[in-house]
Amino acid sequence: MAPSSLDVPTPSRPTVFINANLVGRPGEGPVTVRIADGMVQHIGTEVDTKGAEVVDLTGKWISPGLIDWHTHFTMNSVASRRLNLYHCTSVAGVFTRVKEALSDSRHDEGGRLVCINLRLGAWGDRDNLTLEALDALSPKPLIIIANGYHSGYLNTPALAIGGYTCADYPNGYLEEETAFAMWGKLQDTADVKVLDEWVADEAAAAARLGVTEIVDLEMEHNIPVWQRRVAAGFDKLRVHIGFYVPHLDDAISAGLKSGDVVPKTRGLVLAGAHKLITDGSLGSQTAYCCDPYPGTENRGLFVFTKDKLAAQMAKATTHGLTLAVHAIGDKAMHLILETFKAESDAGRQALPGSTIEHAQLVQESDIQLFAELGLIASVQPRHMVDDRELCHTFWAGREGRTFPFKWFVDAGIPMKFGTDCPVAPLQPWEAMAVAISRAGEGEKTFCPQHLIDLEVAYRASTHNGRLDIVEGDRADLVVLDRDPLALDAAELRRMVSCGTMLGGNWTYRK
């Protein structure tokens, strides 16, 4: 049977870059680079220009394309159009913003108001965020999603959308699996065509930053979703799709292993990892910790029994899928590492490329086992800026064990950078800037003992894990006006792409 046209990668015209500098190889001087058949075909002083578009880079720099190793891409596309409460510092401030937005049609989402990025820290009036107060604000459905998306507050009409009642949730507060299900229901009611247009817009914005690849850990049946998008013309990014527990059989029944191309996606969509969420989040005080949260006996929650976690890991591993295991609290991290070790001892070692996602609070005594297991730390540097106040509030005295990037580097644990967007913006340059400064713009350094150098941060941000391109690489690359490895944090934050290529085709060109 002849392959579908959707199984054939989009052809690319040959391109020859002249007067190009290569990131990671500054001593070589300007070179010429030939791109053909979607690959970096030749790098040298002279190359064949026959049939090619010749582009004079006048000293600009070519880098491997950037990747975001942890996104929720559909949710991010929706979130960019919702009311952002990030800068609110009190419940009173939240209510003021909500009142303003209720009369603004830009924030109307099918007759409801959805707010994101509630950062409920040590606010003096936090007890005022009640179901009664939300009901008084609006007769239409009102949803306030906490940063991290592990919890949120709803008024009575919003609870009804999820099939819940005030008797079920007298505070209007949802967390973890109940919250995840609710956020999914909100997206399920969206117009698919409009949603896919928003996804295309976000992909174009990512290409302007030099991003060529993402890992999409959206909580849905991702195979048909991305097949639909590619069939409709999506072509801006290479996408690795994750599979949660309800979706794992999607991959298994299709015979897909991690790294395999998903059929009918022009080679752009690949099977990714089996995603397992084992604990909660810091902001929701559900991250599973060795010590209780201040003033409580609550240490968070661990979603799985160890036997169930081991069974899920074994099922994925034996079917050729890597693992991406969420752990934010230090107790969750410890239990996960023990389970990985037990599986390895039983002859079911996790496949290369398996990750622990987030790794926000870690016991130093667990670092050696982390390294020995050959796992990767998939981390989100921007979260240390967003969670800084929450770390001081809920993990006081343990801040030196949060976002311990230097421990990872010293132990030889590879890192991959992502954003967990929409929890943080899809902005790889910001992630690198935070990693080398451990601060937001204009802020003081947070736990400077964990500063890392820019080359480490850059490798964690490129699709090939290297600083440079070499012959035989996929032509997924970005053209930059400066050498990014010579920049400080402030300069990194201002970086944009001069041109981005995916498989030899321009996805953005200034």
Short mmCIF file of C-alpha atoms in Angstrom, two decimals:
data_model
loop_
_atom_site.label_atom_id
_atom_site.label_comp_id
_atom_site.label_asym_id
_atom_site.label_seq_id
_atom_site.Cartn_x
_atom_site.Cartn_y
_atom_site.Cartn_z
CA MET A 1 0.00 0.00 0.00
CA ALA A 2 1.37 3.42 -0.95
CA PRO A 3 2.09 5.69 2.01
CA SER A 4 -0.32 8.51 2.74
CA SER A 5 0.87 11.96 1.68
CA LEU A 6 0.67 12.79 5.39
CA ASP A 7 3.38 10.20 6.05
CA VAL A 8 5.85 12.05 3.83
CA PRO A 9 7.89 14.90 5.35
CA THR A 10 7.43 18.30 3.75
CA PRO A 11 10.19 18.70 1.12
CA SER A 12 12.66 21.53 1.54
CA ARG A 13 14.59 23.58 -0.97
CA PRO A 14 18.38 23.50 -0.52
CA THR A 15 19.79 26.49 1.33
CA VAL A 16 23.41 27.61 1.57
CA PHE A 17 24.42 29.94 4.38
CA ILE A 18 27.59 31.93 3.75
CA ASN A 19 29.57 34.02 6.26
CA ALA A 20 28.04 32.07 9.14
CA ASN A 21 29.46 31.64 12.63
CA LEU A 22 28.63 28.50 14.57
CA VAL A 23 27.57 28.61 18.21
CA GLY A 24 29.93 26.47 20.27
CA ARG A 25 32.73 26.78 17.70
CA PRO A 26 33.72 30.45 17.86
CA GLY A 27 37.33 29.91 16.84
CA GLU A 28 36.51 28.56 13.40
CA GLY A 29 35.52 31.90 11.92
CA PRO A 30 32.89 32.35 9.23
CA VAL A 31 31.95 29.14 7.43
CA THR A 32 29.56 28.05 4.71
CA VAL A 33 26.75 25.62 5.56
CA ARG A 34 24.68 23.66 3.04
CA ILE A 35 21.20 22.49 4.03
CA ALA A 36 19.57 19.87 1.80
CA ASP A 37 16.98 17.12 2.19
CA GLY A 38 16.16 18.42 5.65
CA MET A 39 19.71 17.83 6.90
CA VAL A 40 22.92 19.74 7.57
CA GLN A 41 24.69 18.33 4.53
CA HIS A 42 28.07 20.06 4.63
CA ILE A 43 30.01 22.61 6.67
CA GLY A 44 33.18 24.11 5.23
CA THR A 45 34.71 27.06 3.46
CA GLU A 46 33.26 26.15 0.07
CA VAL A 47 30.16 24.13 -0.70
CA ASP A 48 28.01 23.40 -3.73
CA THR A 49 25.43 26.16 -4.23
CA LYS A 50 23.72 24.57 -7.23
CA GLY A 51 19.94 24.81 -6.96
CA ALA A 52 20.16 26.40 -3.54
CA GLU A 53 19.03 29.69 -2.09
CA VAL A 54 22.19 31.47 -0.94
CA VAL A 55 21.75 33.42 2.31
CA ASP A 56 24.53 35.74 3.47
CA LEU A 57 24.43 35.75 7.26
CA THR A 58 27.05 38.53 7.51
CA GLY A 59 28.53 36.99 10.64
CA LYS A 60 25.32 35.88 12.34
CA TRP A 61 25.38 32.70 14.41
CA ILE A 62 23.78 29.33 13.69
CA SER A 63 22.66 27.22 16.65
CA PRO A 64 20.75 23.99 17.04
CA GLY A 65 17.05 24.75 17.39
CA LEU A 66 15.72 25.18 20.91
CA ILE A 67 13.32 22.81 22.64
CA ASP A 68 10.86 23.11 25.49
CA TRP A 69 11.01 19.75 27.24
CA HIS A 70 7.75 20.19 29.18
CA THR A 71 4.65 21.90 27.80
CA HIS A 72 0.89 21.58 27.94
CA PHE A 73 0.49 23.10 24.54
CA THR A 74 -3.27 23.20 24.09
CA MET A 75 -3.79 24.48 27.61
CA ASN A 76 -1.11 27.11 26.99
CA SER A 77 -2.88 28.29 23.86
CA VAL A 78 -6.11 28.73 25.82
CA ALA A 79 -4.40 30.29 28.85
CA SER A 80 -2.94 33.13 26.81
CA ARG A 81 -6.50 34.39 26.37
CA ARG A 82 -7.60 34.11 30.01
CA LEU A 83 -7.46 36.63 32.88
CA ASN A 84 -3.98 36.48 34.40
CA LEU A 85 -3.83 37.06 38.18
CA TYR A 86 -0.05 36.67 38.41
CA HIS A 87 0.60 40.11 39.87
CA CYS A 88 -2.16 40.00 42.49
CA THR A 89 -0.84 39.97 46.06
CA SER A 90 -4.10 39.75 48.01
CA VAL A 91 -7.56 38.29 47.75
CA ALA A 92 -8.91 41.84 47.62
CA GLY A 93 -6.70 42.45 44.59
CA VAL A 94 -8.01 39.29 42.96
CA PHE A 95 -11.61 40.37 43.50
CA THR A 96 -10.89 43.79 41.99
CA ARG A 97 -9.41 42.24 38.86
CA VAL A 98 -12.30 39.81 38.57
CA LYS A 99 -14.91 42.58 38.86
CA GLU A 100 -13.19 44.53 36.09
CA ALA A 101 -12.96 41.48 33.84
CA LEU A 102 -16.59 40.48 34.28
CA SER A 103 -17.63 43.52 32.26
CA ASP A 104 -14.93 43.02 29.61
CA SER A 105 -16.04 40.89 26.66
CA ARG A 106 -12.43 39.95 25.88
CA HIS A 107 -12.48 37.64 28.89
CA ASP A 108 -15.83 36.02 28.18
CA GLU A 109 -15.25 32.30 27.57
CA GLY A 110 -18.57 30.89 26.48
CA GLY A 111 -20.46 32.77 29.18
CA ARG A 112 -17.94 32.14 31.93
CA LEU A 113 -14.84 33.81 33.33
CA VAL A 114 -11.71 31.72 33.75
CA CYS A 115 -8.76 33.21 35.65
CA ILE A 116 -5.26 31.74 35.88
CA ASN A 117 -2.07 32.09 37.91
CA LEU A 118 -3.52 32.63 41.37
CA ARG A 119 -0.46 32.71 43.64
CA LEU A 120 -2.01 32.26 47.06
CA GLY A 121 0.94 32.71 49.41
CA ALA A 122 1.06 34.11 52.94
CA TRP A 123 -1.74 36.57 52.23
CA GLY A 124 -3.38 38.13 55.27
CA ASP A 125 -6.83 37.92 53.69
CA ARG A 126 -6.55 34.46 52.10
CA ASP A 127 -9.46 33.19 54.23
CA ASN A 128 -11.74 35.58 52.33
CA LEU A 129 -11.50 33.42 49.21
CA THR A 130 -14.71 31.50 49.83
CA LEU A 131 -17.53 29.99 47.80
CA GLU A 132 -19.91 32.62 49.17
CA ALA A 133 -17.59 35.44 48.10
CA LEU A 134 -17.24 34.02 44.59
CA ASP A 135 -21.00 33.57 44.29
CA ALA A 136 -21.46 37.20 45.30
CA LEU A 137 -19.02 38.33 42.61
CA SER A 138 -20.77 36.73 39.66
CA PRO A 139 -23.96 34.87 38.74
CA LYS A 140 -22.17 33.30 35.79
CA PRO A 141 -19.55 30.55 36.14
CA LEU A 142 -16.33 31.86 37.70
CA ILE A 143 -13.20 29.70 37.80
CA ILE A 144 -9.92 30.76 39.44
CA ILE A 145 -7.07 28.38 38.63
CA ALA A 146 -4.04 28.36 40.91
CA ASN A 147 -0.58 28.61 39.42
CA GLY A 148 0.52 25.07 38.73
CA TYR A 149 -3.00 23.98 37.73
CA HIS A 150 -3.17 21.47 40.59
CA SER A 151 -6.02 23.33 42.32
CA GLY A 152 -8.56 26.08 41.90
CA TYR A 153 -11.60 27.88 43.29
CA LEU A 154 -15.04 27.83 41.65
CA ASN A 155 -18.38 29.46 42.32
CA THR A 156 -21.61 27.47 42.39
CA PRO A 157 -22.47 27.80 38.65
CA ALA A 158 -18.92 26.73 37.76
CA LEU A 159 -19.13 23.67 40.00
CA ALA A 160 -22.26 22.68 38.11
CA ILE A 161 -20.30 22.58 34.83
CA GLY A 162 -18.23 19.78 36.30
CA GLY A 163 -21.26 18.01 37.69
CA TYR A 164 -20.35 18.98 41.24
CA THR A 165 -22.48 20.51 43.99
CA CYS A 166 -21.82 22.79 46.93
CA ALA A 167 -22.49 19.82 49.17
CA ASP A 168 -19.60 17.99 47.49
CA TYR A 169 -17.23 20.97 47.67
CA PRO A 170 -18.54 23.48 50.24
CA ASN A 171 -15.50 25.72 49.79
CA GLY A 172 -15.65 25.61 46.00
CA TYR A 173 -12.09 24.27 46.10
CA LEU A 174 -10.90 21.51 43.76
CA GLU A 175 -7.46 19.92 43.76
CA GLU A 176 -5.41 17.31 41.94
CA GLU A 177 -7.37 14.75 39.86
CA THR A 178 -10.70 16.50 40.41
CA ALA A 179 -9.16 19.80 39.32
CA PHE A 180 -7.46 18.22 36.30
CA ALA A 181 -10.78 16.73 35.20
CA MET A 182 -12.48 20.12 35.57
CA TRP A 183 -9.86 21.94 33.48
CA GLY A 184 -10.28 19.27 30.81
CA LYS A 185 -14.04 19.82 30.74
CA LEU A 186 -13.50 23.53 30.19
CA GLN A 187 -11.33 22.79 27.15
CA ASP A 188 -13.66 20.09 25.83
CA THR A 189 -16.35 22.70 25.24
CA ALA A 190 -14.09 24.83 23.04
CA ASP A 191 -14.49 24.97 19.26
CA VAL A 192 -11.83 22.59 17.91
CA LYS A 193 -11.14 24.68 14.82
CA VAL A 194 -10.63 27.83 16.88
CA LEU A 195 -8.51 25.92 19.39
CA ASP A 196 -6.25 24.59 16.63
CA GLU A 197 -5.87 28.12 15.25
CA TRP A 198 -4.73 29.27 18.69
CA VAL A 199 -2.28 26.36 18.83
CA ALA A 200 -0.88 27.43 15.44
CA ASP A 201 -0.50 31.00 16.74
CA GLU A 202 1.44 29.79 19.80
CA ALA A 203 3.65 27.60 17.59
CA ALA A 204 4.46 30.59 15.39
CA ALA A 205 5.34 32.62 18.48
CA ALA A 206 7.64 29.82 19.64
CA ALA A 207 9.35 29.74 16.23
CA ARG A 208 10.08 33.46 16.55
CA LEU A 209 12.06 32.61 19.68
CA GLY A 210 14.06 29.91 17.90
CA VAL A 211 12.06 26.95 19.21
CA THR A 212 11.87 24.00 16.82
CA GLU A 213 10.64 21.28 19.14
CA ILE A 214 8.38 20.70 22.14
CA VAL A 215 7.36 17.89 24.44
CA ASP A 216 3.58 18.08 24.73
CA LEU A 217 2.30 16.58 27.98
CA GLU A 218 -1.29 17.61 27.46
CA MET A 219 -3.73 15.42 29.41
CA GLU A 220 -5.65 14.03 26.46
CA HIS A 221 -5.57 11.43 23.69
CA ASN A 222 -2.78 13.19 21.85
CA ILE A 223 -2.42 10.93 18.80
CA PRO A 224 -5.65 11.94 16.99
CA VAL A 225 -5.33 15.55 18.17
CA TRP A 226 -1.95 16.05 16.52
CA GLN A 227 -2.88 14.01 13.43
CA ARG A 228 -5.79 16.40 12.96
CA ARG A 229 -3.57 19.44 13.33
CA VAL A 230 -0.95 18.23 10.86
CA ALA A 231 -3.68 17.33 8.36
CA ALA A 232 -4.93 20.92 8.68
CA GLY A 233 -1.46 22.31 7.90
CA PHE A 234 0.40 22.53 11.21
CA ASP A 235 4.11 22.69 10.35
CA LYS A 236 5.92 24.97 12.81
CA LEU A 237 7.25 22.52 15.43
CA ARG A 238 8.39 18.97 15.98
CA VAL A 239 6.25 17.50 18.76
CA HIS A 240 6.86 14.63 21.19
CA ILE A 241 3.54 13.56 22.70
CA GLY A 242 3.14 12.11 26.18
CA PHE A 243 0.78 9.39 27.36
CA TYR A 244 -0.84 9.50 30.81
CA VAL A 245 -2.30 6.44 32.53
CA PRO A 246 -5.68 6.69 30.71
CA HIS A 247 -3.88 7.10 27.38
CA LEU A 248 -1.04 4.59 27.66
CA ASP A 249 -2.93 1.95 25.68
CA ASP A 250 -3.23 4.45 22.80
CA ALA A 251 0.49 4.05 22.22
CA ILE A 252 0.63 0.34 22.97
CA SER A 253 -2.27 -0.57 20.67
CA ALA A 254 -0.69 1.50 17.88
CA GLY A 255 2.61 -0.32 18.38
CA LEU A 256 4.40 2.95 19.11
CA LYS A 257 7.63 3.12 21.08
CA SER A 258 9.25 6.31 22.32
CA GLY A 259 10.91 8.04 19.38
CA ASP A 260 8.68 6.43 16.76
CA VAL A 261 6.99 8.74 14.28
CA VAL A 262 3.23 8.90 14.69
CA PRO A 263 1.56 7.95 11.37
CA LYS A 264 0.05 10.68 9.21
CA THR A 265 2.00 13.53 10.80
CA ARG A 266 4.63 14.24 8.10
CA GLY A 267 7.33 13.04 10.49
CA LEU A 268 6.64 15.96 12.83
CA VAL A 269 4.96 14.10 15.71
CA LEU A 270 6.76 11.43 17.69
CA ALA A 271 5.73 9.12 20.50
CA GLY A 272 7.13 10.41 23.77
CA ALA A 273 7.09 9.16 27.33
CA HIS A 274 4.55 7.64 29.70
CA LYS A 275 3.77 10.50 32.08
CA LEU A 276 3.09 9.69 35.72
CA ILE A 277 2.07 12.35 38.25
CA THR A 278 2.99 11.07 41.71
CA ASP A 279 2.46 14.09 43.94
CA GLY A 280 0.94 17.56 43.88
CA SER A 281 2.37 21.07 43.75
CA LEU A 282 3.96 23.56 46.11
CA GLY A 283 1.32 26.27 45.76
CA SER A 284 -1.47 23.80 46.52
CA GLN A 285 0.54 22.34 49.43
CA THR A 286 0.06 18.90 47.94
CA ALA A 287 3.68 18.23 46.94
CA TYR A 288 4.67 15.20 49.04
CA CYS A 289 7.34 16.22 51.53
CA CYS A 290 9.36 14.66 54.32
CA ASP A 291 8.33 17.49 56.64
CA PRO A 292 4.82 18.91 57.16
CA TYR A 293 3.74 22.27 55.82
CA PRO A 294 4.03 25.02 58.47
CA GLY A 295 1.35 24.97 61.15
CA THR A 296 -0.18 21.71 59.92
CA GLU A 297 0.34 17.96 59.93
CA ASN A 298 -0.10 17.94 56.15
CA ARG A 299 2.88 16.60 54.20
CA GLY A 300 1.09 16.58 50.85
CA LEU A 301 -0.04 13.52 48.95
CA PHE A 302 1.43 10.64 47.02
CA VAL A 303 -0.94 9.56 44.29
CA PHE A 304 0.17 5.94 43.82
CA THR A 305 0.82 2.97 46.01
CA LYS A 306 4.36 1.79 45.38
CA ASP A 307 3.02 -1.41 43.78
CA LYS A 308 0.75 0.52 41.40
CA LEU A 309 3.57 2.91 40.48
CA ALA A 310 5.91 -0.02 39.81
CA ALA A 311 3.27 -1.73 37.67
CA GLN A 312 2.75 1.37 35.53
CA MET A 313 6.48 1.85 35.09
CA ALA A 314 6.95 -1.79 34.14
CA LYS A 315 4.08 -1.71 31.63
CA ALA A 316 5.53 1.30 29.84
CA THR A 317 9.12 0.05 29.93
CA THR A 318 8.30 -3.40 28.58
CA HIS A 319 6.40 -1.80 25.69
CA GLY A 320 9.32 0.41 24.70
CA LEU A 321 8.24 3.69 26.27
CA THR A 322 10.39 6.00 28.31
CA LEU A 323 9.09 7.39 31.60
CA ALA A 324 8.46 10.98 32.67
CA VAL A 325 7.68 10.91 36.38
CA HIS A 326 6.46 14.04 38.18
CA ALA A 327 8.01 14.68 41.60
CA ILE A 328 7.99 18.07 43.33
CA GLY A 329 8.31 17.19 47.02
CA ASP A 330 11.40 15.51 48.48
CA LYS A 331 9.49 12.51 49.85
CA ALA A 332 7.92 11.90 46.44
CA MET A 333 11.38 12.07 44.88
CA HIS A 334 12.73 9.54 47.37
CA LEU A 335 9.89 7.07 46.78
CA ILE A 336 10.21 7.40 43.02
CA LEU A 337 13.93 6.75 43.07
CA GLU A 338 13.38 3.69 45.26
CA THR A 339 10.84 2.40 42.74
CA PHE A 340 13.16 3.01 39.80
CA LYS A 341 15.88 1.13 41.69
CA ALA A 342 13.60 -1.82 42.46
CA GLU A 343 12.52 -2.01 38.82
CA SER A 344 16.13 -1.89 37.68
CA ASP A 345 17.08 -4.66 40.12
CA ALA A 346 14.21 -6.74 38.69
CA GLY A 347 15.65 -6.40 35.18
CA ARG A 348 13.28 -3.65 34.06
CA GLN A 349 15.60 -0.66 34.00
CA ALA A 350 13.97 2.50 32.70
CA LEU A 351 14.80 3.18 29.08
CA PRO A 352 17.42 5.83 28.24
CA GLY A 353 15.86 9.27 28.11
CA SER A 354 13.56 8.68 31.08
CA THR A 355 13.11 11.74 33.26
CA ILE A 356 12.06 12.96 36.64
CA GLU A 357 9.92 16.02 36.01
CA HIS A 358 10.34 19.12 38.19
CA ALA A 359 12.63 17.78 40.98
CA GLN A 360 11.98 20.96 42.96
CA LEU A 361 12.80 19.85 46.51
CA VAL A 362 15.46 17.17 46.84
CA GLN A 363 17.34 15.54 49.70
CA GLU A 364 21.08 15.66 49.09
CA SER A 365 21.27 12.01 50.15
CA ASP A 366 19.16 11.05 47.10
CA ILE A 367 21.47 12.64 44.53
CA GLN A 368 23.85 9.69 44.20
CA LEU A 369 21.04 7.22 43.48
CA PHE A 370 19.50 9.67 41.01
CA ALA A 371 22.81 9.70 39.12
CA GLU A 372 23.36 5.94 39.33
CA LEU A 373 19.97 5.24 37.78
CA GLY A 374 20.89 7.20 34.65
CA LEU A 375 17.81 9.40 34.85
CA ILE A 376 17.48 12.94 33.52
CA ALA A 377 16.30 15.93 35.55
CA SER A 378 13.65 17.69 33.45
CA VAL A 379 13.41 21.04 35.23
CA GLN A 380 11.72 24.40 34.78
CA PRO A 381 14.08 27.20 35.87
CA ARG A 382 11.44 29.93 35.70
CA HIS A 383 9.52 28.19 38.48
CA MET A 384 12.16 29.27 41.00
CA VAL A 385 11.21 32.88 40.28
CA ASP A 386 7.48 32.23 40.39
CA ASP A 387 7.71 29.99 43.48
CA ARG A 388 10.30 31.98 45.40
CA GLU A 389 7.81 33.47 47.89
CA LEU A 390 6.06 30.10 48.21
CA CYS A 391 9.38 28.40 48.99
CA HIS A 392 10.00 30.86 51.82
CA THR A 393 6.42 30.40 53.06
CA PHE A 394 5.94 26.64 52.82
CA TRP A 395 9.49 25.26 52.69
CA ALA A 396 11.16 27.64 55.13
CA GLY A 397 14.61 26.40 56.12
CA ARG A 398 14.74 24.06 53.13
CA GLU A 399 15.29 26.64 50.40
CA GLY A 400 18.88 25.45 49.90
CA ARG A 401 17.52 22.13 48.64
CA THR A 402 15.17 23.68 46.09
CA PHE A 403 15.94 23.73 42.37
CA PRO A 404 19.36 22.15 43.16
CA PHE A 405 20.80 22.45 39.68
CA LYS A 406 24.43 22.53 40.84
CA TRP A 407 23.97 19.26 42.68
CA PHE A 408 22.74 17.74 39.43
CA VAL A 409 25.69 19.11 37.46
CA ASP A 410 28.26 17.96 40.01
CA ALA A 411 26.73 14.47 40.14
CA GLY A 412 26.67 14.14 36.35
CA ILE A 413 22.87 14.13 36.15
CA PRO A 414 21.85 15.52 32.75
CA MET A 415 19.29 18.32 32.73
CA LYS A 416 16.62 19.28 30.24
CA PHE A 417 14.93 22.66 30.46
CA GLY A 418 11.26 23.35 29.96
CA THR A 419 8.60 25.75 31.14
CA ASP A 420 5.54 23.62 31.98
CA CYS A 421 3.65 26.28 30.05
CA PRO A 422 1.15 27.72 30.79
CA VAL A 423 2.49 27.50 34.37
CA ALA A 424 5.39 29.64 33.10
CA PRO A 425 5.61 31.32 29.68
CA LEU A 426 7.11 29.34 26.82
CA GLN A 427 10.33 31.35 26.75
CA PRO A 428 13.60 29.37 26.56
CA TRP A 429 15.80 32.46 26.80
CA GLU A 430 14.13 33.42 30.08
CA ALA A 431 14.68 29.87 31.36
CA MET A 432 18.39 30.10 30.56
CA ALA A 433 18.63 33.56 32.12
CA VAL A 434 17.07 32.33 35.35
CA ALA A 435 19.29 29.24 35.45
CA ILE A 436 22.52 31.27 35.30
CA SER A 437 21.33 34.03 37.65
CA ARG A 438 18.77 32.25 39.86
CA ALA A 439 16.73 35.42 39.78
CA GLY A 440 14.03 37.18 37.88
CA GLU A 441 14.93 40.39 36.11
CA GLY A 442 16.09 42.92 38.71
CA GLU A 443 15.86 40.45 41.61
CA LYS A 444 18.49 39.19 44.04
CA THR A 445 19.99 35.75 43.54
CA PHE A 446 18.07 32.89 45.15
CA CYS A 447 20.34 30.27 46.75
CA PRO A 448 23.50 31.19 44.80
CA GLN A 449 25.21 27.90 45.69
CA HIS A 450 23.20 26.33 42.87
CA LEU A 451 24.25 28.70 40.09
CA ILE A 452 25.29 26.94 36.88
CA ASP A 453 27.18 28.18 33.85
CA LEU A 454 25.63 29.17 30.56
CA GLU A 455 27.03 26.30 28.50
CA VAL A 456 25.25 23.82 30.77
CA ALA A 457 22.02 25.81 30.50
CA TYR A 458 22.34 26.07 26.72
CA ARG A 459 22.85 22.33 26.24
CA ALA A 460 19.75 21.76 28.36
CA SER A 461 17.80 23.96 25.94
CA THR A 462 18.81 22.66 22.49
CA HIS A 463 17.03 19.84 20.72
CA ASN A 464 20.25 17.84 20.28
CA GLY A 465 21.69 18.56 23.73
CA ARG A 466 24.74 20.21 22.17
CA LEU A 467 26.03 23.72 21.65
CA ASP A 468 26.71 23.30 17.94
CA ILE A 469 25.47 21.82 14.69
CA VAL A 470 27.45 19.18 12.81
CA GLU A 471 27.14 17.50 9.43
CA GLY A 472 24.39 14.91 9.46
CA ASP A 473 22.20 16.78 11.95
CA ARG A 474 18.57 17.47 11.19
CA ALA A 475 18.28 20.99 9.84
CA ASP A 476 16.33 22.16 12.89
CA LEU A 477 18.23 25.33 13.63
CA VAL A 478 18.05 28.96 14.61
CA VAL A 479 19.96 31.98 13.28
CA LEU A 480 20.95 34.54 15.94
CA ASP A 481 22.49 37.98 15.66
CA ARG A 482 24.91 37.36 18.55
CA ASP A 483 26.80 34.50 20.12
CA PRO A 484 24.41 33.47 22.91
CA LEU A 485 27.24 31.94 24.92
CA ALA A 486 28.80 35.39 25.33
CA LEU A 487 25.71 36.96 26.91
CA ASP A 488 24.62 37.67 30.47
CA ALA A 489 21.15 37.05 31.87
CA ALA A 490 19.79 40.47 30.90
CA GLU A 491 21.02 40.08 27.32
CA LEU A 492 19.61 36.55 27.04
CA ARG A 493 16.18 37.86 27.96
CA ARG A 494 16.25 40.13 24.90
CA MET A 495 17.18 37.40 22.43
CA VAL A 496 14.93 36.58 19.49
CA SER A 497 15.48 34.57 16.34
CA CYS A 498 16.64 36.11 13.09
CA GLY A 499 15.38 32.96 11.40
CA THR A 500 14.25 29.49 12.42
CA MET A 501 14.32 26.33 10.31
CA LEU A 502 12.57 23.01 10.82
CA GLY A 503 13.79 20.22 8.57
CA GLY A 504 15.32 22.80 6.25
CA ASN A 505 12.11 24.83 5.91
CA TRP A 506 11.77 28.30 7.35
CA THR A 507 9.25 28.49 10.18
CA TYR A 508 10.23 32.09 10.89
CA ARG A 509 12.33 34.53 8.92
CA LYS A 510 12.94 38.13 9.87
#
